[in-house]
JSON list of C-alpha atoms in Angstrom, two decimals:
[
{"chain": "A", "resi": 263, "resn": "MET", "atom": "CA", "xyz": [116.31, 34.60, 148.99]},
{"chain": "A", "resi": 264, "resn": "LYS", "atom": "CA", "xyz": [116.48, 38.13, 149.69]},
{"chain": "A", "resi": 265, "resn": "LYS", "atom": "CA", "xyz": [120.24, 38.28, 148.97]},
{"chain": "A", "resi": 266, "resn": "SER", "atom": "CA", "xyz": [119.69, 36.26, 145.83]},
{"chain": "A", "resi": 267, "resn": "ILE", "atom": "CA", "xyz": [117.31, 38.65, 144.48]},
{"chain": "A", "resi": 268, "resn": "ARG", "atom": "CA", "xyz": [119.68, 42.05, 145.75]},
{"chain": "A", "resi": 269, "resn": "ASN", "atom": "CA", "xyz": [122.41, 40.23, 143.86]},
{"chain": "A", "resi": 270, "resn": "LEU", "atom": "CA", "xyz": [120.32, 39.56, 140.82]},
{"chain": "A", "resi": 271, "resn": "ALA", "atom": "CA", "xyz": [119.48, 43.44, 140.77]},
{"chain": "A", "resi": 272, "resn": "VAL", "atom": "CA", "xyz": [123.14, 44.08, 141.18]},
{"chain": "A", "resi": 273, "resn": "ALA", "atom": "CA", "xyz": [124.11, 41.71, 138.21]},
{"chain": "A", "resi": 274, "resn": "THR", "atom": "CA", "xyz": [121.45, 43.37, 136.09]},
{"chain": "A", "resi": 275, "resn": "GLY", "atom": "CA", "xyz": [121.95, 46.93, 136.60]},
{"chain": "A", "resi": 276, "resn": "GLY", "atom": "CA", "xyz": [125.67, 46.10, 135.58]},
{"chain": "A", "resi": 277, "resn": "ALA", "atom": "CA", "xyz": [124.93, 44.69, 132.36]},
{"chain": "A", "resi": 278, "resn": "SER", "atom": "CA", "xyz": [122.53, 47.43, 131.56]},
{"chain": "A", "resi": 279, "resn": "ALA", "atom": "CA", "xyz": [125.24, 50.03, 132.35]},
{"chain": "A", "resi": 280, "resn": "ALA", "atom": "CA", "xyz": [128.08, 48.12, 130.20]},
{"chain": "A", "resi": 281, "resn": "LEU", "atom": "CA", "xyz": [125.27, 47.68, 127.42]},
{"chain": "A", "resi": 282, "resn": "ALA", "atom": "CA", "xyz": [124.43, 51.43, 127.59]},
{"chain": "A", "resi": 283, "resn": "LEU", "atom": "CA", "xyz": [128.27, 51.99, 126.99]},
{"chain": "A", "resi": 284, "resn": "THR", "atom": "CA", "xyz": [128.90, 49.82, 124.00]},
{"chain": "A", "resi": 285, "resn": "VAL", "atom": "CA", "xyz": [125.44, 51.13, 122.47]},
{"chain": "A", "resi": 286, "resn": "SER", "atom": "CA", "xyz": [125.74, 54.69, 123.06]},
{"chain": "A", "resi": 287, "resn": "PRO", "atom": "CA", "xyz": [129.18, 55.54, 121.04]},
{"chain": "A", "resi": 288, "resn": "ALA", "atom": "CA", "xyz": [128.17, 53.20, 118.07]},
{"chain": "A", "resi": 289, "resn": "SER", "atom": "CA", "xyz": [124.26, 54.90, 118.09]},
{"chain": "A", "resi": 290, "resn": "ALA", "atom": "CA", "xyz": [125.59, 58.48, 117.92]},
{"chain": "A", "resi": 291, "resn": "VAL", "atom": "CA", "xyz": [125.19, 60.19, 114.88]},
{"chain": "A", "resi": 292, "resn": "PRO", "atom": "CA", "xyz": [128.54, 62.94, 114.05]},
{"chain": "A", "resi": 293, "resn": "SER", "atom": "CA", "xyz": [127.63, 66.31, 113.71]},
{"chain": "A", "resi": 294, "resn": "THR", "atom": "CA", "xyz": [127.88, 67.43, 109.81]},
{"chain": "A", "resi": 295, "resn": "VAL", "atom": "CA", "xyz": [131.31, 69.78, 108.90]},
{"chain": "A", "resi": 296, "resn": "TRP", "atom": "CA", "xyz": [130.11, 72.34, 106.15]},
{"chain": "A", "resi": 297, "resn": "THR", "atom": "CA", "xyz": [132.81, 74.08, 104.29]},
{"chain": "A", "resi": 298, "resn": "VAL", "atom": "CA", "xyz": [131.95, 77.21, 102.57]},
{"chain": "A", "resi": 299, "resn": "THR", "atom": "CA", "xyz": [134.06, 78.71, 100.28]},
{"chain": "A", "resi": 300, "resn": "PRO", "atom": "CA", "xyz": [134.82, 81.23, 100.48]},
{"chain": "A", "resi": 301, "resn": "SER", "atom": "CA", "xyz": [134.40, 81.45, 103.86]},
{"chain": "A", "resi": 302, "resn": "PRO", "atom": "CA", "xyz": [133.69, 83.98, 105.10]},
{"chain": "A", "resi": 303, "resn": "ALA", "atom": "CA", "xyz": [132.14, 85.78, 102.05]},
{"chain": "A", "resi": 304, "resn": "SER", "atom": "CA", "xyz": [130.12, 88.97, 101.23]},
{"chain": "A", "resi": 305, "resn": "ILE", "atom": "CA", "xyz": [127.28, 87.19, 98.85]},
{"chain": "A", "resi": 306, "resn": "THR", "atom": "CA", "xyz": [125.19, 88.83, 96.37]},
{"chain": "A", "resi": 307, "resn": "ALA", "atom": "CA", "xyz": [122.10, 87.21, 94.82]},
{"chain": "A", "resi": 308, "resn": "VAL", "atom": "CA", "xyz": [119.76, 88.28, 91.92]},
{"chain": "A", "resi": 309, "resn": "ASN", "atom": "CA", "xyz": [116.72, 86.46, 90.66]},
{"chain": "A", "resi": 310, "resn": "SER", "atom": "CA", "xyz": [116.61, 83.76, 87.76]},
{"chain": "A", "resi": 311, "resn": "GLY", "atom": "CA", "xyz": [112.72, 84.08, 86.61]},
{"chain": "A", "resi": 312, "resn": "ASN", "atom": "CA", "xyz": [109.98, 85.06, 88.36]},
{"chain": "A", "resi": 313, "resn": "ILE", "atom": "CA", "xyz": [109.38, 85.28, 92.30]},
{"chain": "A", "resi": 314, "resn": "VAL", "atom": "CA", "xyz": [106.04, 84.13, 93.22]},
{"chain": "A", "resi": 315, "resn": "LEU", "atom": "CA", "xyz": [104.01, 84.60, 96.46]},
{"chain": "A", "resi": 316, "resn": "SER", "atom": "CA", "xyz": [101.13, 82.79, 96.73]},
{"chain": "A", "resi": 317, "resn": "VAL", "atom": "CA", "xyz": [97.97, 83.14, 99.04]},
{"chain": "A", "resi": 318, "resn": "ASN", "atom": "CA", "xyz": [94.68, 81.62, 98.81]},
{"chain": "A", "resi": 319, "resn": "GLY", "atom": "CA", "xyz": [95.18, 80.73, 95.30]},
{"chain": "A", "resi": 320, "resn": "ILE", "atom": "CA", "xyz": [96.28, 84.78, 94.39]},
{"chain": "A", "resi": 321, "resn": "ALA", "atom": "CA", "xyz": [99.82, 84.73, 92.90]},
{"chain": "A", "resi": 322, "resn": "MET", "atom": "CA", "xyz": [101.81, 87.93, 93.76]},
{"chain": "A", "resi": 323, "resn": "THR", "atom": "CA", "xyz": [104.31, 87.84, 91.25]},
{"chain": "A", "resi": 324, "resn": "CYS", "atom": "CA", "xyz": [107.95, 89.87, 90.95]},
{"chain": "A", "resi": 325, "resn": "THR", "atom": "CA", "xyz": [109.95, 89.99, 87.70]},
{"chain": "A", "resi": 326, "resn": "LYS", "atom": "CA", "xyz": [112.74, 91.64, 89.66]},
{"chain": "A", "resi": 327, "resn": "SER", "atom": "CA", "xyz": [114.45, 90.59, 93.00]},
{"chain": "A", "resi": 328, "resn": "ASN", "atom": "CA", "xyz": [117.83, 90.68, 94.61]},
{"chain": "A", "resi": 329, "resn": "GLY", "atom": "CA", "xyz": [119.52, 90.60, 98.28]},
{"chain": "A", "resi": 330, "resn": "ALA", "atom": "CA", "xyz": [123.01, 90.46, 99.57]},
{"chain": "A", "resi": 331, "resn": "GLY", "atom": "CA", "xyz": [124.20, 88.39, 102.30]},
{"chain": "A", "resi": 332, "resn": "THR", "atom": "CA", "xyz": [127.01, 86.56, 104.05]},
{"chain": "A", "resi": 333, "resn": "GLY", "atom": "CA", "xyz": [128.26, 82.87, 104.37]},
{"chain": "A", "resi": 334, "resn": "GLN", "atom": "CA", "xyz": [130.32, 81.07, 106.87]},
{"chain": "A", "resi": 335, "resn": "SER", "atom": "CA", "xyz": [131.73, 77.63, 107.48]},
{"chain": "A", "resi": 336, "resn": "THR", "atom": "CA", "xyz": [130.01, 75.53, 110.31]},
{"chain": "A", "resi": 337, "resn": "THR", "atom": "CA", "xyz": [129.35, 72.55, 112.15]},
{"chain": "A", "resi": 338, "resn": "GLY", "atom": "CA", "xyz": [126.09, 71.34, 113.07]},
{"chain": "A", "resi": 339, "resn": "ASN", "atom": "CA", "xyz": [123.10, 69.56, 111.40]},
{"chain": "A", "resi": 340, "resn": "PRO", "atom": "CA", "xyz": [120.83, 71.76, 110.84]},
{"chain": "A", "resi": 341, "resn": "ALA", "atom": "CA", "xyz": [123.26, 74.40, 110.56]},
{"chain": "A", "resi": 342, "resn": "THR", "atom": "CA", "xyz": [123.20, 78.13, 109.85]},
{"chain": "A", "resi": 343, "resn": "VAL", "atom": "CA", "xyz": [125.85, 78.35, 106.52]},
{"chain": "A", "resi": 344, "resn": "GLY", "atom": "CA", "xyz": [124.45, 81.99, 105.79]},
{"chain": "A", "resi": 345, "resn": "ASN", "atom": "CA", "xyz": [122.43, 84.81, 106.27]},
{"chain": "A", "resi": 346, "resn": "ILE", "atom": "CA", "xyz": [120.31, 87.48, 104.06]},
{"chain": "A", "resi": 347, "resn": "THR", "atom": "CA", "xyz": [121.34, 90.58, 105.28]},
{"chain": "A", "resi": 348, "resn": "SER", "atom": "CA", "xyz": [119.39, 92.24, 102.84]},
{"chain": "A", "resi": 349, "resn": "ILE", "atom": "CA", "xyz": [116.62, 91.67, 100.25]},
{"chain": "A", "resi": 350, "resn": "ALA", "atom": "CA", "xyz": [114.28, 93.45, 98.10]},
{"chain": "A", "resi": 351, "resn": "PHE", "atom": "CA", "xyz": [111.10, 92.65, 95.84]},
{"chain": "A", "resi": 352, "resn": "GLY", "atom": "CA", "xyz": [110.40, 94.63, 92.44]},
{"chain": "A", "resi": 353, "resn": "ALA", "atom": "CA", "xyz": [112.49, 97.68, 90.70]},
{"chain": "A", "resi": 354, "resn": "THR", "atom": "CA", "xyz": [111.83, 100.71, 89.56]},
{"chain": "A", "resi": 355, "resn": "GLY", "atom": "CA", "xyz": [109.79, 100.27, 86.73]},
{"chain": "A", "resi": 356, "resn": "ALA", "atom": "CA", "xyz": [109.24, 96.75, 87.60]},
{"chain": "A", "resi": 357, "resn": "PRO", "atom": "CA", "xyz": [106.90, 96.53, 90.21]},
{"chain": "A", "resi": 358, "resn": "CYS", "atom": "CA", "xyz": [105.98, 93.02, 91.51]},
{"chain": "A", "resi": 359, "resn": "THR", "atom": "CA", "xyz": [102.10, 92.54, 90.42]},
{"chain": "A", "resi": 360, "resn": "SER", "atom": "CA", "xyz": [98.78, 90.66, 91.20]},
{"chain": "A", "resi": 361, "resn": "LEU", "atom": "CA", "xyz": [95.16, 90.46, 90.49]},
{"chain": "A", "resi": 362, "resn": "LEU", "atom": "CA", "xyz": [94.51, 92.86, 93.32]},
{"chain": "A", "resi": 363, "resn": "GLY", "atom": "CA", "xyz": [97.05, 95.30, 92.29]},
{"chain": "A", "resi": 364, "resn": "ASN", "atom": "CA", "xyz": [100.66, 96.12, 92.55]},
{"chain": "A", "resi": 365, "resn": "VAL", "atom": "CA", "xyz": [102.62, 94.57, 95.51]},
{"chain": "A", "resi": 366, "resn": "THR", "atom": "CA", "xyz": [105.11, 95.96, 97.77]},
{"chain": "A", "resi": 367, "resn": "THR", "atom": "CA", "xyz": [107.08, 94.07, 99.89]},
{"chain": "A", "resi": 368, "resn": "VAL", "atom": "CA", "xyz": [109.48, 95.04, 103.05]},
{"chain": "A", "resi": 369, "resn": "ALA", "atom": "CA", "xyz": [111.48, 91.99, 104.57]},
{"chain": "A", "resi": 370, "resn": "THR", "atom": "CA", "xyz": [112.60, 92.08, 108.35]},
{"chain": "A", "resi": 371, "resn": "THR", "atom": "CA", "xyz": [116.22, 90.39, 107.84]},
{"chain": "A", "resi": 372, "resn": "PRO", "atom": "CA", "xyz": [118.73, 88.72, 108.26]},
{"chain": "A", "resi": 373, "resn": "TRP", "atom": "CA", "xyz": [117.01, 85.51, 106.85]},
{"chain": "A", "resi": 374, "resn": "THR", "atom": "CA", "xyz": [118.67, 82.37, 107.62]},
{"chain": "A", "resi": 375, "resn": "ILE", "atom": "CA", "xyz": [120.39, 80.21, 104.91]},
{"chain": "A", "resi": 376, "resn": "VAL", "atom": "CA", "xyz": [119.89, 76.50, 106.71]},
{"chain": "A", "resi": 377, "resn": "ALA", "atom": "CA", "xyz": [121.84, 73.51, 105.36]},
{"chain": "A", "resi": 378, "resn": "GLN", "atom": "CA", "xyz": [120.74, 70.00, 106.39]},
{"chain": "A", "resi": 379, "resn": "ASP", "atom": "CA", "xyz": [121.50, 67.13, 103.80]},
{"chain": "A", "resi": 380, "resn": "TYR", "atom": "CA", "xyz": [124.55, 67.33, 101.45]},
{"chain": "A", "resi": 381, "resn": "THR", "atom": "CA", "xyz": [124.94, 64.79, 97.96]},
{"chain": "A", "resi": 382, "resn": "ALA", "atom": "CA", "xyz": [128.47, 64.95, 96.85]},
{"chain": "A", "resi": 383, "resn": "GLY", "atom": "CA", "xyz": [127.45, 63.24, 93.52]},
{"chain": "A", "resi": 384, "resn": "THR", "atom": "CA", "xyz": [125.20, 66.60, 92.43]},
{"chain": "A", "resi": 385, "resn": "GLY", "atom": "CA", "xyz": [127.08, 69.11, 94.53]},
{"chain": "A", "resi": 386, "resn": "VAL", "atom": "CA", "xyz": [123.64, 69.69, 96.11]},
{"chain": "A", "resi": 387, "resn": "THR", "atom": "CA", "xyz": [122.15, 70.86, 99.41]},
{"chain": "A", "resi": 388, "resn": "LYS", "atom": "CA", "xyz": [119.06, 70.59, 100.71]},
{"chain": "A", "resi": 389, "resn": "GLY", "atom": "CA", "xyz": [117.85, 72.32, 103.34]},
{"chain": "A", "resi": 390, "resn": "HIS", "atom": "CA", "xyz": [115.63, 76.01, 103.94]},
{"chain": "A", "resi": 391, "resn": "VAL", "atom": "CA", "xyz": [115.70, 79.76, 104.27]},
{"chain": "A", "resi": 392, "resn": "GLY", "atom": "CA", "xyz": [114.55, 80.56, 108.01]},
{"chain": "A", "resi": 393, "resn": "ASN", "atom": "CA", "xyz": [113.46, 83.25, 110.07]},
{"chain": "A", "resi": 394, "resn": "VAL", "atom": "CA", "xyz": [111.83, 84.77, 107.20]},
{"chain": "A", "resi": 395, "resn": "ASP", "atom": "CA", "xyz": [109.70, 87.90, 108.08]},
{"chain": "A", "resi": 396, "resn": "ALA", "atom": "CA", "xyz": [107.92, 90.26, 105.78]},
{"chain": "A", "resi": 397, "resn": "LYS", "atom": "CA", "xyz": [105.25, 92.67, 105.25]},
{"chain": "A", "resi": 398, "resn": "VAL", "atom": "CA", "xyz": [102.92, 92.76, 101.95]},
{"chain": "A", "resi": 399, "resn": "THR", "atom": "CA", "xyz": [101.09, 95.87, 100.81]},
{"chain": "A", "resi": 400, "resn": "VAL", "atom": "CA", "xyz": [98.54, 95.22, 98.01]},
{"chain": "A", "resi": 401, "resn": "GLY", "atom": "CA", "xyz": [96.39, 97.93, 97.75]},
{"chain": "A", "resi": 402, "resn": "ALA", "atom": "CA", "xyz": [94.53, 98.67, 101.07]},
{"chain": "A", "resi": 403, "resn": "CYS", "atom": "CA", "xyz": [95.32, 95.09, 102.43]},
{"chain": "A", "resi": 404, "resn": "VAL", "atom": "CA", "xyz": [98.34, 94.97, 104.28]},
{"chain": "A", "resi": 405, "resn": "PHE", "atom": "CA", "xyz": [99.56, 91.43, 105.93]},
{"chain": "A", "resi": 406, "resn": "ARG", "atom": "CA", "xyz": [102.62, 89.91, 107.55]},
{"chain": "A", "resi": 407, "resn": "VAL", "atom": "CA", "xyz": [104.23, 86.35, 106.68]},
{"chain": "A", "resi": 408, "resn": "THR", "atom": "CA", "xyz": [106.76, 84.68, 108.93]},
{"chain": "A", "resi": 409, "resn": "GLY", "atom": "CA", "xyz": [108.42, 80.90, 109.30]},
{"chain": "A", "resi": 410, "resn": "LYS", "atom": "CA", "xyz": [110.39, 79.02, 106.62]},
{"chain": "A", "resi": 411, "resn": "ALA", "atom": "CA", "xyz": [110.74, 78.43, 102.90]},
{"chain": "A", "resi": 412, "resn": "SER", "atom": "CA", "xyz": [112.37, 74.85, 101.82]},
{"chain": "A", "resi": 413, "resn": "GLY", "atom": "CA", "xyz": [114.85, 74.85, 99.15]},
{"chain": "A", "resi": 414, "resn": "THR", "atom": "CA", "xyz": [118.15, 73.52, 97.31]},
{"chain": "A", "resi": 415, "resn": "TYR", "atom": "CA", "xyz": [121.30, 74.87, 97.01]},
{"chain": "A", "resi": 416, "resn": "THR", "atom": "CA", "xyz": [123.80, 73.56, 93.70]},
{"chain": "A", "resi": 417, "resn": "ASN", "atom": "CA", "xyz": [127.31, 74.20, 93.55]},
{"chain": "A", "resi": 418, "resn": "SER", "atom": "CA", "xyz": [127.54, 74.57, 90.09]},
{"chain": "A", "resi": 419, "resn": "THR", "atom": "CA", "xyz": [125.32, 77.05, 89.03]},
{"chain": "A", "resi": 420, "resn": "GLY", "atom": "CA", "xyz": [124.99, 79.08, 92.35]},
{"chain": "A", "resi": 421, "resn": "ALA", "atom": "CA", "xyz": [121.31, 78.76, 92.64]},
{"chain": "A", "resi": 422, "resn": "LEU", "atom": "CA", "xyz": [119.42, 78.89, 95.41]},
{"chain": "A", "resi": 423, "resn": "ALA", "atom": "CA", "xyz": [115.97, 77.39, 94.63]},
{"chain": "A", "resi": 424, "resn": "VAL", "atom": "CA", "xyz": [113.04, 78.09, 96.75]},
{"chain": "A", "resi": 425, "resn": "ASN", "atom": "CA", "xyz": [109.94, 75.92, 96.45]},
{"chain": "A", "resi": 426, "resn": "SER", "atom": "CA", "xyz": [108.07, 75.92, 100.03]},
{"chain": "A", "resi": 427, "resn": "LEU", "atom": "CA", "xyz": [106.15, 73.22, 101.56]},
{"chain": "A", "resi": 428, "resn": "ALA", "atom": "CA", "xyz": [102.52, 73.84, 102.33]},
{"chain": "A", "resi": 429, "resn": "GLY", "atom": "CA", "xyz": [102.71, 75.12, 106.01]},
{"chain": "A", "resi": 430, "resn": "GLU", "atom": "CA", "xyz": [106.00, 76.41, 106.32]},
{"chain": "A", "resi": 431, "resn": "LEU", "atom": "CA", "xyz": [104.95, 79.94, 106.32]},
{"chain": "A", "resi": 432, "resn": "THR", "atom": "CA", "xyz": [101.83, 81.72, 107.71]},
{"chain": "A", "resi": 433, "resn": "VAL", "atom": "CA", "xyz": [99.90, 85.06, 107.49]},
{"chain": "A", "resi": 434, "resn": "VAL", "atom": "CA", "xyz": [100.18, 86.32, 111.28]},
{"chain": "A", "resi": 435, "resn": "SER", "atom": "CA", "xyz": [98.28, 89.56, 110.85]},
{"chain": "A", "resi": 436, "resn": "ALA", "atom": "CA", "xyz": [96.52, 91.00, 108.10]},
{"chain": "A", "resi": 437, "resn": "THR", "atom": "CA", "xyz": [94.41, 94.87, 108.15]},
{"chain": "A", "resi": 438, "resn": "ASN", "atom": "CA", "xyz": [91.52, 95.25, 105.50]},
{"chain": "A", "resi": 439, "resn": "CYS", "atom": "CA", "xyz": [92.36, 91.89, 103.51]},
{"chain": "A", "resi": 440, "resn": "GLY", "atom": "CA", "xyz": [89.01, 90.39, 104.43]},
{"chain": "A", "resi": 441, "resn": "SER", "atom": "CA", "xyz": [88.80, 87.06, 103.36]},
{"chain": "A", "resi": 442, "resn": "ALA", "atom": "CA", "xyz": [91.29, 87.59, 100.57]},
{"chain": "A", "resi": 443, "resn": "VAL", "atom": "CA", "xyz": [94.01, 86.90, 103.09]},
{"chain": "A", "resi": 444, "resn": "PRO", "atom": "CA", "xyz": [93.07, 86.11, 106.34]},
{"chain": "A", "resi": 445, "resn": "VAL", "atom": "CA", "xyz": [95.00, 85.39, 109.44]},
{"chain": "A", "resi": 446, "resn": "GLY", "atom": "CA", "xyz": [96.30, 81.99, 109.36]},
{"chain": "A", "resi": 447, "resn": "ALA", "atom": "CA", "xyz": [96.55, 81.59, 105.77]},
{"chain": "A", "resi": 448, "resn": "LYS", "atom": "CA", "xyz": [99.46, 79.70, 104.33]},
{"chain": "A", "resi": 449, "resn": "PRO", "atom": "CA", "xyz": [101.39, 80.79, 101.86]},
{"chain": "A", "resi": 450, "resn": "THR", "atom": "CA", "xyz": [103.88, 79.21, 99.49]},
{"chain": "A", "resi": 451, "resn": "PHE", "atom": "CA", "xyz": [106.99, 81.09, 98.15]},
{"chain": "A", "resi": 452, "resn": "LYS", "atom": "CA", "xyz": [108.70, 80.02, 94.95]},
{"chain": "A", "resi": 453, "resn": "GLY", "atom": "CA", "xyz": [111.95, 81.30, 93.05]},
{"chain": "A", "resi": 454, "resn": "THR", "atom": "CA", "xyz": [115.40, 80.93, 92.26]},
{"chain": "A", "resi": 455, "resn": "TYR", "atom": "CA", "xyz": [118.43, 83.15, 93.09]},
{"chain": "A", "resi": 456, "resn": "LEU", "atom": "CA", "xyz": [121.91, 82.89, 91.60]},
{"chain": "A", "resi": 457, "resn": "PHE", "atom": "CA", "xyz": [124.32, 83.58, 94.03]},
{"chain": "A", "resi": 458, "resn": "LYS", "atom": "CA", "xyz": [128.07, 85.54, 93.84]},
{"chain": "A", "resi": 459, "resn": "ALA", "atom": "CA", "xyz": [130.75, 86.14, 96.31]},
{"chain": "A", "resi": 460, "resn": "GLY", "atom": "CA", "xyz": [132.45, 88.71, 94.11]},
{"chain": "A", "resi": 461, "resn": "SER", "atom": "CA", "xyz": [133.62, 87.23, 90.79]},
{"chain": "A", "resi": 462, "resn": "VAL", "atom": "CA", "xyz": [133.21, 83.71, 91.98]},
{"chain": "A", "resi": 463, "resn": "ILE", "atom": "CA", "xyz": [130.10, 81.03, 92.41]},
{"chain": "A", "resi": 464, "resn": "PRO", "atom": "CA", "xyz": [130.52, 80.11, 96.40]},
{"chain": "A", "resi": 465, "resn": "LYS", "atom": "CA", "xyz": [130.10, 76.84, 97.01]},
{"chain": "A", "resi": 466, "resn": "ILE", "atom": "CA", "xyz": [128.95, 74.65, 100.00]},
{"chain": "A", "resi": 467, "resn": "VAL", "atom": "CA", "xyz": [130.20, 71.10, 100.98]},
{"chain": "A", "resi": 468, "resn": "GLY", "atom": "CA", "xyz": [128.78, 68.99, 103.75]},
{"chain": "A", "resi": 469, "resn": "SER", "atom": "CA", "xyz": [130.97, 65.92, 105.05]},
{"chain": "A", "resi": 470, "resn": "ASN", "atom": "CA", "xyz": [130.71, 63.93, 108.31]},
{"chain": "A", "resi": 471, "resn": "PRO", "atom": "CA", "xyz": [134.17, 63.35, 110.29]}
]
């Protein structure tokens, strides 16, 4: 009887191993190959329309914003296909504004451009801007925001449209802000930037081998 049980265990174990070998390769999801052209690339970006950071219903609006960074091909999902190495909010004669007064924002970079899903029919990549870190000053109130912001990139226009979801960004510190901007508040960030690599629009294409 003991021998029969032992033989059954051996047979069952062998069948399980065979099943694992059969199922594992079929269930594996291949990494996405992200092709960025040109790559590597030096990229500049300027806003198209207003850039708005909203905290507790208080909109902080910039009519001018620009940035610079790099783009590169890579493999993975999600995968970092670019880095924002500098970004400015507001300009001389066109400061960012809010109901609480003018707004000054200093970003700690690099921020990352992360790709997650590509639709060939539209040339649109879904993903997010990651590693967001910025110190915002409005009047005597100074607060720091960190996190990420969801967005899409469209190859035909070079538009990176950022529209963060609730909870992606968080106020991690605040001084002299009171209840207007408390620690733990969840801001939203929305705006569109147009990308150029020299005189051409950079493109992002995702494919699975």
